[in-house]
GROMACS .gro file of C-alpha atoms in nm:
model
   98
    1UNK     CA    1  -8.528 -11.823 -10.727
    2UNK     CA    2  -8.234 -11.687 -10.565
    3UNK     CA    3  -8.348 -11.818 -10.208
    4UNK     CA    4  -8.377 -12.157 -10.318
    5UNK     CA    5  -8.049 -12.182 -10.537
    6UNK     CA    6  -7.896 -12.004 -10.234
    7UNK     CA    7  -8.072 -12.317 -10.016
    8UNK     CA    8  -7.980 -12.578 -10.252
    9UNK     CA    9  -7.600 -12.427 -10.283
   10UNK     CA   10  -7.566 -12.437  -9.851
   11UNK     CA   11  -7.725 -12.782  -9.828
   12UNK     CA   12  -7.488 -12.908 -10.125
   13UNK     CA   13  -7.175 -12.728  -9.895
   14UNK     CA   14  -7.271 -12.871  -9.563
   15UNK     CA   15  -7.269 -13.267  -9.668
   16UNK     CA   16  -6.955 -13.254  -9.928
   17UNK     CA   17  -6.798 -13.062  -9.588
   18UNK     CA   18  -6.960 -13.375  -9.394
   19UNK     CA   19  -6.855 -13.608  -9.626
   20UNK     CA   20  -6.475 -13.467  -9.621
   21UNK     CA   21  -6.441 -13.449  -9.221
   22UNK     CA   22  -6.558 -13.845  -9.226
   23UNK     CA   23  -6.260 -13.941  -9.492
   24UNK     CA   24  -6.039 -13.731  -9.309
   25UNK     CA   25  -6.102 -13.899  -8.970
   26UNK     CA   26  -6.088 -14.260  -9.146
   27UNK     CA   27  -5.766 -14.165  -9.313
   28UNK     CA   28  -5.595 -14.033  -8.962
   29UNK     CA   29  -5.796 -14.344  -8.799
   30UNK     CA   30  -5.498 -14.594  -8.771
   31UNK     CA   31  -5.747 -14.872  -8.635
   32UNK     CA   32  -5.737 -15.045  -8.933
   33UNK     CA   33  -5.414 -15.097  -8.978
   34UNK     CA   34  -5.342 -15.160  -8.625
   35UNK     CA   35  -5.679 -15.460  -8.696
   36UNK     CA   36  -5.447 -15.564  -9.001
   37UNK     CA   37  -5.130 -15.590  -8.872
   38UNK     CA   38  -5.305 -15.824  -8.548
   39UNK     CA   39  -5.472 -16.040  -8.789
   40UNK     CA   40  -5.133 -16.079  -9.025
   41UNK     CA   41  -4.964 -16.217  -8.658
   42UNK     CA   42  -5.278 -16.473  -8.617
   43UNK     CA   43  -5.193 -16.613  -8.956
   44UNK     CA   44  -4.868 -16.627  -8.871
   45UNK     CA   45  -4.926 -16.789  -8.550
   46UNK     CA   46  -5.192 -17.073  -8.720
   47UNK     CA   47  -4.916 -17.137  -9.004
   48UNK     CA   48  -5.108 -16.985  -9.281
   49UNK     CA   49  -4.839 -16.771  -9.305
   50UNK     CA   50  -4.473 -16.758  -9.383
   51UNK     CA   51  -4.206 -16.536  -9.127
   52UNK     CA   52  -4.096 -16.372  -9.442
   53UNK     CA   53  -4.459 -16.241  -9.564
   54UNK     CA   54  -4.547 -16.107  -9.216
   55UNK     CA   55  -4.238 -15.907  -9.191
   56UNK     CA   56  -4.328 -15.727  -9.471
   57UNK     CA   57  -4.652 -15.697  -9.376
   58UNK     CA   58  -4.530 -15.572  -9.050
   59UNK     CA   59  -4.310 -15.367  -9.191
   60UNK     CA   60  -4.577 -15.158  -9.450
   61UNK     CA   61  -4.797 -15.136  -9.175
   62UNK     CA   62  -4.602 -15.002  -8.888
   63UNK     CA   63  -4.460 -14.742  -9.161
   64UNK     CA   64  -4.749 -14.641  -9.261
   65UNK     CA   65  -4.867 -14.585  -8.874
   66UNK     CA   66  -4.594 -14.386  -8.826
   67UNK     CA   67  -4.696 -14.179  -9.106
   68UNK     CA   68  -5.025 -14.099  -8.950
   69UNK     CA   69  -4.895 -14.032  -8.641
   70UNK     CA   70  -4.602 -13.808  -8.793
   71UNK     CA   71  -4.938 -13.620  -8.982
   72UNK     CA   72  -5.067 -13.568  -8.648
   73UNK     CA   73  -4.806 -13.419  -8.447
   74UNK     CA   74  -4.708 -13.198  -8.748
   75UNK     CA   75  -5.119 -13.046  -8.709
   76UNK     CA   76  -4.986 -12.953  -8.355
   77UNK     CA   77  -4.672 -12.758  -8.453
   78UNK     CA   78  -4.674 -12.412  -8.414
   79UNK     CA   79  -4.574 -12.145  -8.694
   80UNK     CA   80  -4.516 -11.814  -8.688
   81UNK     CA   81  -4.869 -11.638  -8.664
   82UNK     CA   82  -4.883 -11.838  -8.347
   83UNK     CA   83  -4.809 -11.675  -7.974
   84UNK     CA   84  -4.678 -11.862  -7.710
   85UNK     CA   85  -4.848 -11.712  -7.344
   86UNK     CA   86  -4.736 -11.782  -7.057
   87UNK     CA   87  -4.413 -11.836  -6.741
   88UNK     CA   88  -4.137 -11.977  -6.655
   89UNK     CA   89  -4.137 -12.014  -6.290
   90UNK     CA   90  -3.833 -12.161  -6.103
   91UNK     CA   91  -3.833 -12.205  -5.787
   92UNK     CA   92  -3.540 -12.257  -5.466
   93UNK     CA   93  -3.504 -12.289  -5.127
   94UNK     CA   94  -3.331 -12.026  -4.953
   95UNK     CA   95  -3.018 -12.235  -4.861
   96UNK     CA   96  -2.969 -12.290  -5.238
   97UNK     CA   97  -2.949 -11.890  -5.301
   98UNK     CA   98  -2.571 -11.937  -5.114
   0.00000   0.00000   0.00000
């Protein structure tokens, strides 16, 4: 009994941990937005839509871009359990030593 709720528990833990890695690709995925904010400038282009609607539209979805890409970079930040490796070199030529 304990092998197979032990099974059952894993398999249950491997697809929710599936399932949140997919939303949290589609929610840094800016594809759609970037899909949105092309179609919003075709409207606008045809006449089916007003200046004034697509600069709003513009305007949500180019903030909310930023906000993925802000997510992003912050992932790539470094704290303080973190250790930077490595040299600076600098290099001259002899006649700049003088």
């Amino acid at each position: 009994m304990f092998i197979l709720d032990s099974l059952l528990i894993g398999s249950l833990r491997f697809v929710l941990d599936k399932i949140v890695a997919a939303a949290e690709a589609e929610q840094s995925d800016d594809s759609g937005l970037r899909e949105q904010l092309l179609e919003a400038q075709m409207q606008l282009e045809l006449g089916e839509m007003s200046q004034a609607d697509f600069d709003e539209i513009e305007r949500n979805v180019l903030a909310r871009i930023r906000e993925i890409k802000g997510e992003q970079w912050t992932a790539l930040t470094m704290t303080s359990r973190d250790v930077k490796i490595g040299v600076d070199l600098e290099s001259y030529k002899e006649e700049d030593r003088s």
